[in-house]
CSV table of C-alpha atoms and ligand atoms in Angstrom, one decimal:
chain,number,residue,atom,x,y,z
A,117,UNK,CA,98.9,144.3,131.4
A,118,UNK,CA,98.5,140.9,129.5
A,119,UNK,CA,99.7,137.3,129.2
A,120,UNK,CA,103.4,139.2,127.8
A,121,UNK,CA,103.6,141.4,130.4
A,122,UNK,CA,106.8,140.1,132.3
A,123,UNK,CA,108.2,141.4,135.9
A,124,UNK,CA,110.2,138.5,136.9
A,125,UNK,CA,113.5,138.6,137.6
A,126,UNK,CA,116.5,138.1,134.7
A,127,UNK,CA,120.1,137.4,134.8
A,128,UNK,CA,121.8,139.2,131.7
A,129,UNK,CA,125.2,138.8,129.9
A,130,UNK,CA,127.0,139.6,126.7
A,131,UNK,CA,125.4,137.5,123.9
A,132,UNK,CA,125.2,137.4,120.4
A,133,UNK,CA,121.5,136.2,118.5
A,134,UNK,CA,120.6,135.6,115.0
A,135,UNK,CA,117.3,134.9,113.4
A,136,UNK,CA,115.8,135.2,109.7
A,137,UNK,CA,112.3,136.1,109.0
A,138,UNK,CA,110.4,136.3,105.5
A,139,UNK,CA,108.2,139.0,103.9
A,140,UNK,CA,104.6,138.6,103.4
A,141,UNK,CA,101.7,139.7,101.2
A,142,UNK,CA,98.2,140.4,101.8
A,143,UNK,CA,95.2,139.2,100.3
A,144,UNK,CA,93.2,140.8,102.1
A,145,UNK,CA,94.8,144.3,103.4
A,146,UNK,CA,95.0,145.6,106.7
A,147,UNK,CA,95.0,149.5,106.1
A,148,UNK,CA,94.1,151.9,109.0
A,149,UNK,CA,94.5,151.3,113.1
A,150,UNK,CA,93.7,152.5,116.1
A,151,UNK,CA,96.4,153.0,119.2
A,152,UNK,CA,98.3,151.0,120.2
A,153,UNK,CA,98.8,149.6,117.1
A,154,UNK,CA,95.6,147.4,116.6
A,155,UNK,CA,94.3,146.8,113.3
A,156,UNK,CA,91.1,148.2,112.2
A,157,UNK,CA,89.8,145.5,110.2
A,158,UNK,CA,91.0,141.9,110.1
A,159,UNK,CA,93.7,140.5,107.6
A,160,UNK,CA,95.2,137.2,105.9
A,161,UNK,CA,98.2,136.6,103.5
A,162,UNK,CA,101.0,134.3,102.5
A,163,UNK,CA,104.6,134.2,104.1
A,164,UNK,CA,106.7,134.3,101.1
A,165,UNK,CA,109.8,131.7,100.7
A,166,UNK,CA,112.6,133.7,99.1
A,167,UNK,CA,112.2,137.1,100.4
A,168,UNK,CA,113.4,137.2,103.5
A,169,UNK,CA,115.3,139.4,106.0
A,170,UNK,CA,118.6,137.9,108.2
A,171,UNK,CA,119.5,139.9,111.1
A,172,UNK,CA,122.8,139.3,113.3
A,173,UNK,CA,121.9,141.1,117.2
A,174,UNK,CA,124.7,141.3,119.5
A,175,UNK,CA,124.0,142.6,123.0
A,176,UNK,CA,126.3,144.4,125.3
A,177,UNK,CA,125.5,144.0,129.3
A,178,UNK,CA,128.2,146.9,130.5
A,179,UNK,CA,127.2,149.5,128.3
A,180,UNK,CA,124.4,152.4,128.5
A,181,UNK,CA,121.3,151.7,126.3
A,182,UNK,CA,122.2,152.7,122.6
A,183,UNK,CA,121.1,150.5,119.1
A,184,UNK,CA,123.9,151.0,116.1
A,185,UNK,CA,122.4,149.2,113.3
A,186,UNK,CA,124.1,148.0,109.6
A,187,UNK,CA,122.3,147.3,105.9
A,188,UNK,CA,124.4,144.9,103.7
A,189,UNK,CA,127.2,146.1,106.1
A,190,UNK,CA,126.7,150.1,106.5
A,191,UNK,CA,126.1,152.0,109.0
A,192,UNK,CA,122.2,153.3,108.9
A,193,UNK,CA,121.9,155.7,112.1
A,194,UNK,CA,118.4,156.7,110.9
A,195,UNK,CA,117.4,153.0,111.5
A,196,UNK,CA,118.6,152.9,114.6
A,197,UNK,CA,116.6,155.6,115.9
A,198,UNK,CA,113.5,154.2,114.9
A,199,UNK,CA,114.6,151.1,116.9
A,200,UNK,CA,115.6,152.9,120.1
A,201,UNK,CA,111.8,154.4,119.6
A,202,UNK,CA,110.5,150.7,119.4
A,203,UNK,CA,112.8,148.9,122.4
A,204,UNK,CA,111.2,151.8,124.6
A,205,UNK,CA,107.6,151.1,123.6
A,206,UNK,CA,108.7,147.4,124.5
A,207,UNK,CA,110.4,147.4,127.7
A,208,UNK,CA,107.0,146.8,129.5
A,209,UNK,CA,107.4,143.3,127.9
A,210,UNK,CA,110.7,142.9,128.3
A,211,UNK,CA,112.3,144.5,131.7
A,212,UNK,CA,115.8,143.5,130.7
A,213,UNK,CA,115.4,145.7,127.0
A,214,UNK,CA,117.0,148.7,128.2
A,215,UNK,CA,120.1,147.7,130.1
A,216,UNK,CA,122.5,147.2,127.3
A,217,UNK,CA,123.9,148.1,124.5
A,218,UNK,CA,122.7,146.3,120.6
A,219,UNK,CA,125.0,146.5,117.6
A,220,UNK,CA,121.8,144.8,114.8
A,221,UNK,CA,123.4,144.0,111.5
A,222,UNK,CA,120.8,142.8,108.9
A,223,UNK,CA,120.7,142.4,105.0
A,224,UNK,CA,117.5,141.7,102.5
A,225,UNK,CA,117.6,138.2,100.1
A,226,UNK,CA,115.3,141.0,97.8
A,227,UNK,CA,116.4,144.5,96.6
A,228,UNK,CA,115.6,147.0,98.9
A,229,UNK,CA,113.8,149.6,96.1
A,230,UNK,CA,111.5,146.9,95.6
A,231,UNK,CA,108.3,147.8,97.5
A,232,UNK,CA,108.1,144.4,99.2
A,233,UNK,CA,107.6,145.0,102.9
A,234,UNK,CA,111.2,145.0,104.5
A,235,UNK,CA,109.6,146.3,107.3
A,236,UNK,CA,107.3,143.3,108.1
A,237,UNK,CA,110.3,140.7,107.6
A,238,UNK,CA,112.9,143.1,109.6
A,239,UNK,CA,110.8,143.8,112.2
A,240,UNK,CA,109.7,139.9,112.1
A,241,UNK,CA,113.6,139.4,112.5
A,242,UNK,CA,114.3,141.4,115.3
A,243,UNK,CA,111.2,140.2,117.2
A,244,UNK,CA,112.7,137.0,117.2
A,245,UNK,CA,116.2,138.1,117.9
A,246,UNK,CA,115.0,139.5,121.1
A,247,UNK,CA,113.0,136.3,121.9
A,248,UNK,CA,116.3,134.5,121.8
A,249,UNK,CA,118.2,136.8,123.8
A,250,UNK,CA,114.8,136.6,126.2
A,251,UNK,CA,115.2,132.8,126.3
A,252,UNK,CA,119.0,133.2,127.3
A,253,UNK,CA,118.2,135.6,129.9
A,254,UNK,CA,114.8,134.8,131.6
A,255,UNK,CA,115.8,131.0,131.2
A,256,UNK,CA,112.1,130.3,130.3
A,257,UNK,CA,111.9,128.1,126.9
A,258,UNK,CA,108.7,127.2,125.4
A,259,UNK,CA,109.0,127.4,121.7
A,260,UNK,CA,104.9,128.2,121.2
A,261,UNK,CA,104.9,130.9,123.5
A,262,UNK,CA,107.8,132.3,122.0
A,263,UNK,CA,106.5,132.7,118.7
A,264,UNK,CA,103.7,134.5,120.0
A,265,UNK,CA,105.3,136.5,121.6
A,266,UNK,CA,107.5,137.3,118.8
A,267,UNK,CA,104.7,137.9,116.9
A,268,UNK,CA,103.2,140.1,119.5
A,269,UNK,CA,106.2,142.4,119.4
A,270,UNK,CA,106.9,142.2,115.9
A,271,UNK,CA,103.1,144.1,115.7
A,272,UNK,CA,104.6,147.0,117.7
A,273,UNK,CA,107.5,147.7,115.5
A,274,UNK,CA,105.0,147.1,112.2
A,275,UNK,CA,101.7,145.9,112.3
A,276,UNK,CA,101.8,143.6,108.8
A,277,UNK,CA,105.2,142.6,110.4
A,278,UNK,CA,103.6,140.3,112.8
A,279,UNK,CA,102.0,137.8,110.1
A,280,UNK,CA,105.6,136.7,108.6
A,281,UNK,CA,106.2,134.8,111.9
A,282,UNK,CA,103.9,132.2,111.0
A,283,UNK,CA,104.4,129.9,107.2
A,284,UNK,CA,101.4,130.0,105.1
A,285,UNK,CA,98.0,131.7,105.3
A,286,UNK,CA,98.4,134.0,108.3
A,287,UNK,CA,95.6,136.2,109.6
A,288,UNK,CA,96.0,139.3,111.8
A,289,UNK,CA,92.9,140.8,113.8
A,290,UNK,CA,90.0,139.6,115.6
A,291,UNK,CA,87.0,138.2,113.0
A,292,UNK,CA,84.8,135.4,113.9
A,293,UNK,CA,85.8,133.2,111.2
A,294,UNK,CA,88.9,132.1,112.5
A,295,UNK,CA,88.9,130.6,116.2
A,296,UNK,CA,91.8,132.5,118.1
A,297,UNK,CA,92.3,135.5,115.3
A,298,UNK,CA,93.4,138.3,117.7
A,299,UNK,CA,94.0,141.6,117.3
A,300,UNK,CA,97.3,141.4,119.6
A,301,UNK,CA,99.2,138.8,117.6
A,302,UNK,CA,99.0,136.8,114.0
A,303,UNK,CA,97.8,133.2,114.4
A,304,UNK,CA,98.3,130.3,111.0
A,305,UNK,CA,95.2,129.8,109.2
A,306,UNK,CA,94.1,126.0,109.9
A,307,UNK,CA,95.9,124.4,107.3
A,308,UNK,CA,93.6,121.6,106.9
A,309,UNK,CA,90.8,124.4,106.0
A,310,UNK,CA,93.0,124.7,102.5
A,311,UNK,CA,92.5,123.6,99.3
A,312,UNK,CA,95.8,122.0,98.0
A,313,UNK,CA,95.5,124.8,95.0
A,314,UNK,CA,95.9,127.7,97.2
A,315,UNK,CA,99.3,125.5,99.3
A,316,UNK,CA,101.8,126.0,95.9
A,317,UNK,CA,101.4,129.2,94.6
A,318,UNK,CA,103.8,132.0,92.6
A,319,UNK,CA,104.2,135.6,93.5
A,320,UNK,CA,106.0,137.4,91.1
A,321,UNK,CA,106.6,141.1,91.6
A,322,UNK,CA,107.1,143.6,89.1
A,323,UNK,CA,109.1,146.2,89.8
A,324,UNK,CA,107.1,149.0,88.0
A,325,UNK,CA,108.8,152.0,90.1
A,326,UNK,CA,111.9,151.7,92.3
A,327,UNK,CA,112.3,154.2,94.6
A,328,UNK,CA,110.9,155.6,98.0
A,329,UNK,CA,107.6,155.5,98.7
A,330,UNK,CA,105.4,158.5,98.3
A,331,UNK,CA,103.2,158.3,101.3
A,332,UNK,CA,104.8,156.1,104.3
A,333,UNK,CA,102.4,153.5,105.9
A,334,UNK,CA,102.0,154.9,109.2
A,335,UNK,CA,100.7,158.5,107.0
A,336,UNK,CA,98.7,156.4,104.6
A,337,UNK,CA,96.9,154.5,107.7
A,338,UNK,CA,96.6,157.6,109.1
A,339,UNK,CA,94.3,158.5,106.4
A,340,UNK,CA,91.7,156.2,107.2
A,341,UNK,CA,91.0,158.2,110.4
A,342,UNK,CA,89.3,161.0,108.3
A,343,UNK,CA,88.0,158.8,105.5
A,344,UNK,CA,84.0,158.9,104.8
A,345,UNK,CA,84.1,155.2,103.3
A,346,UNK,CA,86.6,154.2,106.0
A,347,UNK,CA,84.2,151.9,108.2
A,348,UNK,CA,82.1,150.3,105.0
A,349,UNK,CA,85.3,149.4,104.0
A,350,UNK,CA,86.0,147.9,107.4
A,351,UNK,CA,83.1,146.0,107.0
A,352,UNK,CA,83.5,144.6,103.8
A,353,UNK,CA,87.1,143.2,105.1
A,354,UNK,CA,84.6,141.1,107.7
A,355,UNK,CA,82.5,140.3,104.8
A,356,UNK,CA,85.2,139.4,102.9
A,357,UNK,CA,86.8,136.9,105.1
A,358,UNK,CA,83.4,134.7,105.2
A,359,UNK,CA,83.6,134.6,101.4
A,360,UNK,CA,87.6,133.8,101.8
A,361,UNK,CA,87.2,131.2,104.2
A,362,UNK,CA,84.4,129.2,101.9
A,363,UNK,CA,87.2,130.0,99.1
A,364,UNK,CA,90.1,128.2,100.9
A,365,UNK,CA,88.1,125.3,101.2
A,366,UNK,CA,86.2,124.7,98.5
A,367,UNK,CA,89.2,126.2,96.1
A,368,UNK,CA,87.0,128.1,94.3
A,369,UNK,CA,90.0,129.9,91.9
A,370,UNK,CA,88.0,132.4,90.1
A,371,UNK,CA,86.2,133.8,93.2
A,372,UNK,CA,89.6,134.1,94.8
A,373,UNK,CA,90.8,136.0,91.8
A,374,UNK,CA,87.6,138.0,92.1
A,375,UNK,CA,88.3,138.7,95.8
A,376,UNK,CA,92.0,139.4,96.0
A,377,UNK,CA,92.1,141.7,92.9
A,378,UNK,CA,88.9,143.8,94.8
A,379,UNK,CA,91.0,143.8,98.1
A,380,UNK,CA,94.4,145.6,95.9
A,381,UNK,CA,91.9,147.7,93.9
A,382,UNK,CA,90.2,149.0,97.4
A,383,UNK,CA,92.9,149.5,99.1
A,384,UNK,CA,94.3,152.1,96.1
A,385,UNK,CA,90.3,153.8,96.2
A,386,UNK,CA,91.0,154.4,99.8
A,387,UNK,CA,94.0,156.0,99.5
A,388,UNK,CA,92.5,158.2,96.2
A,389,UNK,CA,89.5,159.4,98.2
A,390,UNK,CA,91.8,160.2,101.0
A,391,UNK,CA,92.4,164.0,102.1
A,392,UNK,CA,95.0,164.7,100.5
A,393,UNK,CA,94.7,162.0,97.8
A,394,UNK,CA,97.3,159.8,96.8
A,395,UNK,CA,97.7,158.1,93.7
A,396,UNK,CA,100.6,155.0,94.2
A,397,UNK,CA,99.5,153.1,91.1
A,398,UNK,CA,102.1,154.1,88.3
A,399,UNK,CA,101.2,154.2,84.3
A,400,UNK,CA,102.7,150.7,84.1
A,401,UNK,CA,100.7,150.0,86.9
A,402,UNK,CA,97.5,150.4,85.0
A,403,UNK,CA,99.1,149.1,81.9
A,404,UNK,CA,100.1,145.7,83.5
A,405,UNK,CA,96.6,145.1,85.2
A,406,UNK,CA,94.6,145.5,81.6
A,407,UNK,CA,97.2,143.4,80.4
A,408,UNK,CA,96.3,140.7,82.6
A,409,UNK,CA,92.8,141.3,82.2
A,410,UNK,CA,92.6,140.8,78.5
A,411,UNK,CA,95.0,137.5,78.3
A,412,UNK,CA,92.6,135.8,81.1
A,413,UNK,CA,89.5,136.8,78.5
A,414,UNK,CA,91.6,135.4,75.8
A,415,UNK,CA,93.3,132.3,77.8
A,416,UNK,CA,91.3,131.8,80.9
A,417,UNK,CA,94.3,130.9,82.5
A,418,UNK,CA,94.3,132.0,86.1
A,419,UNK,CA,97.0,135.2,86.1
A,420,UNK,CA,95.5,137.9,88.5
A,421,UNK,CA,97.2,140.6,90.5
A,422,UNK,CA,97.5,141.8,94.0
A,423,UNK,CA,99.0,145.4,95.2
A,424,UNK,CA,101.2,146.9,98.3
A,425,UNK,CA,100.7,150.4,98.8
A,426,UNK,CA,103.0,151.3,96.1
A,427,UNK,CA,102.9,151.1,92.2
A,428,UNK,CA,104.3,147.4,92.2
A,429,UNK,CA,102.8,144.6,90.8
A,430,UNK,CA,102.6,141.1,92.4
A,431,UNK,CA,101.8,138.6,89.8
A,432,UNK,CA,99.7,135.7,91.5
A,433,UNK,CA,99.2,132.3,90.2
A,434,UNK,CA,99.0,128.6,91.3
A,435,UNK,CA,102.3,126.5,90.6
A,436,UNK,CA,101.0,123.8,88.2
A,437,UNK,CA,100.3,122.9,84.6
A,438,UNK,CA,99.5,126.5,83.6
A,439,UNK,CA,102.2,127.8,84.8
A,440,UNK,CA,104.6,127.6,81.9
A,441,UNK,CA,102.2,129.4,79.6
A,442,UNK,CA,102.3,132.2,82.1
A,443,UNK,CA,106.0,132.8,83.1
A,444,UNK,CA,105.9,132.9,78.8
A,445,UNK,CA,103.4,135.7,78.4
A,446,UNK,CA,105.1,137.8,81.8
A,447,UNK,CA,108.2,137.2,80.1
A,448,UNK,CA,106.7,138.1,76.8
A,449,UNK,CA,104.4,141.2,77.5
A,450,UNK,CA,105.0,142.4,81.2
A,451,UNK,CA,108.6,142.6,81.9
A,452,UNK,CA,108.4,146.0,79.5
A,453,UNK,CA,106.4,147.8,82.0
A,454,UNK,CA,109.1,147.6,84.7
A,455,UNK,CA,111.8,150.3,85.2
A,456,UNK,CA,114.9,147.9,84.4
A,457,UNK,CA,113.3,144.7,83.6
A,458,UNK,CA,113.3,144.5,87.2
A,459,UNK,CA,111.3,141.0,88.4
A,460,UNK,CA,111.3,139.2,92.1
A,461,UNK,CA,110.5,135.6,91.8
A,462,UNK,CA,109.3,134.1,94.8
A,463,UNK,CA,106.9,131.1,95.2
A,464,UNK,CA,104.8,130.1,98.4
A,465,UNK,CA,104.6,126.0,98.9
A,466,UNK,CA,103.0,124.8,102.5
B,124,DP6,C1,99.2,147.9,102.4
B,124,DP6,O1,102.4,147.1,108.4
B,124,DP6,O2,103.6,148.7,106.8
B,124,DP6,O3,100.9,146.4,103.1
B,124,DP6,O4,101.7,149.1,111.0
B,124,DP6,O5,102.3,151.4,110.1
B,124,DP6,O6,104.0,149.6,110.0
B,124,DP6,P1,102.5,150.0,110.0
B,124,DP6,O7,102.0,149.6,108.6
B,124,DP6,P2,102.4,148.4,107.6
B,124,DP6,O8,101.1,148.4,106.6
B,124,DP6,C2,101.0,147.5,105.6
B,124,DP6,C3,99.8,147.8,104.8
B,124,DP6,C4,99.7,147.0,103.5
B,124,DP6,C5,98.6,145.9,103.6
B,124,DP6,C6,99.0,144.7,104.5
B,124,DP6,O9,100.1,144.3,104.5
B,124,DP6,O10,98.0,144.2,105.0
């Protein structure tokens, strides 16, 4: 039991929600958890703008509990499994969850082969669909709450899922350097704690290798659990957020570089020191980051990289009078790493 716990009474009907909820990308990573679903170490990163998911839930009082779900308008029965799974792990938070019928149809602003998280803005989506049709049918409305809440369930269908909820710098998991962090739910990172350099900022991603995955999250977390540098590298997530935090205010640039390309790089040592091992990062993978590495010796313009658990690149940098001279040199030298000159542009501005 706990403050989303809910036994009151409801009053159902037929009703038909929609909600929209963006991607997001970490700086620093949550990788590895403990049951049920709570991160292992703490996490922050930016809600992107353009990459969102928008997902159409219709709910059906008269029939027996079933979810058909629809990509870009077909059918995707292996989807709906996995969200029958998740409405059962839920019903403790919402009594009504079970007593109907949901036909979810959803569709991506970004391609779906892109490695950004579709999971963290589709689960983000339908965490909020369900708070609307919780609003309709508990008649209780307070729009904080809500969100919350949201963010609380989206964490039980995906655990980086529950930071899109919230615009900006959002931070997942209990540390002592931000006041109400929890491991149950994402809170915003005080926005008056930011520099104004870190509040317009690009994140290109470079789409090095389109395809599936070749370990899924919930294996690659998984990993952790038998990993001899798993709880240093716990620790240095801590450590890492007092260093963040004095970054964010001070907008120290070249210690946030530092610190968000270690974060990418550590999260990829983890998984190759895994048993088995993985290895996500591509040739072009490699190829891209000493790229970037020699033109900010040459330029010291501030071009730096962060990593999903995948062989993608997102291409960071602030949105001012630089950025020209970088768009020209990803145009100019990266693009020719990516499978089909395959680029997402999307920009974060708070
Ligand atoms: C590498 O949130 O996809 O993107 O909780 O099993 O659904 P599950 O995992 P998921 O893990 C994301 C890991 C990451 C880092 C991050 O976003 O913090």
């Amino acid at each position: 039991m706990n403050e989303f716990s809910e036994n009151n009474p409801f009053n159902i009907s037929n009703q038909k929600v929609s909600a929209t909820c963006p991607s997001n990308i970490a700086l620093i990573k949550y990788w590895g958890k403990y049951e049920p679903q709570i991160p292992a170490n703490p996490s922050i990163s930016y809600t992107l703008n353009h990459c969102k998911t928008n997902t159409e839930m219709e709910f059906l009082v008269d029939e027996k509990f079933s979810v058909q779900t629809f990509l870009s308008g077909n059918e995707e029965p292996k989807f709906a499994q996995k969200i029958e799974k998740y409405f059962q792990k839920i019903e403790e938070y919402l009594p009504w969850i079970l007593k109907g019928k949901y036909i979810i149809k959803t569709e991506n602003t970004f391609p779906h082969s892109s490695g950004i998280a579709s999971s963290a803005s589709g689960f983000g989506a339908i965490a909020k669909c369900l708070m609307n049709l919780d609003e309709q049918f508990s008649g209780k409305t307070n729009e904080d709450f809500k969100l919350k809440k949201a963010s609380f369930l989206a964490r039980l269908g995906s655990g980086s899922a529950c930071r899109s909820l919230y615009e900006g710098l959002v931070v997942w998991g209990k540390t002592e350097e931000v006041a109400e962090s929890s491991d149950l739910f994402a809170v915003q990172y005080p926005n008056e704690e930011i520099h104004p350099i870190f509040k317009s900022f690009n994140d290109w991603v470079l789409l090095i290798h389109e395809g599936e995955k070749s370990v899924s999250s919930t294996v690659g977390h998984g990993l952790m659990n038998t990993n001899p540098y798993a709880q240093r590298r716990f620790q240095e997530a801590h450590e890492n957020f007092k260093t963040i935090k004095s970054i964010l205010k001070n907008g120290d640039l070249q210690e946030f570089i530092k610190l968000v390309e270690h974060e990418a790089l550590t999260l990829h040592a983890m998984m190759m020191m895994s048993e088995p091992a993985f290895i996500l990062m591509k040739t072009g993978t490699l190829q891209v980051i000493n790229k970037i590495w020699e033109f900010r010796k040459e330029t010291n313009l501030p071009l730096f990289f962060t990593l999903d658990a995948g062989a993608n690149v997102h291409l960071l940098f602030p949105e001012n009078s630089d950025s020209e001279k970088i768009q020209e040199f990803i145009v100019k030298e990266l693009l020719q790493f990516t499978q089909n000159n395959g680029v997402v542009k999307d920009v974060m501005r708070f």
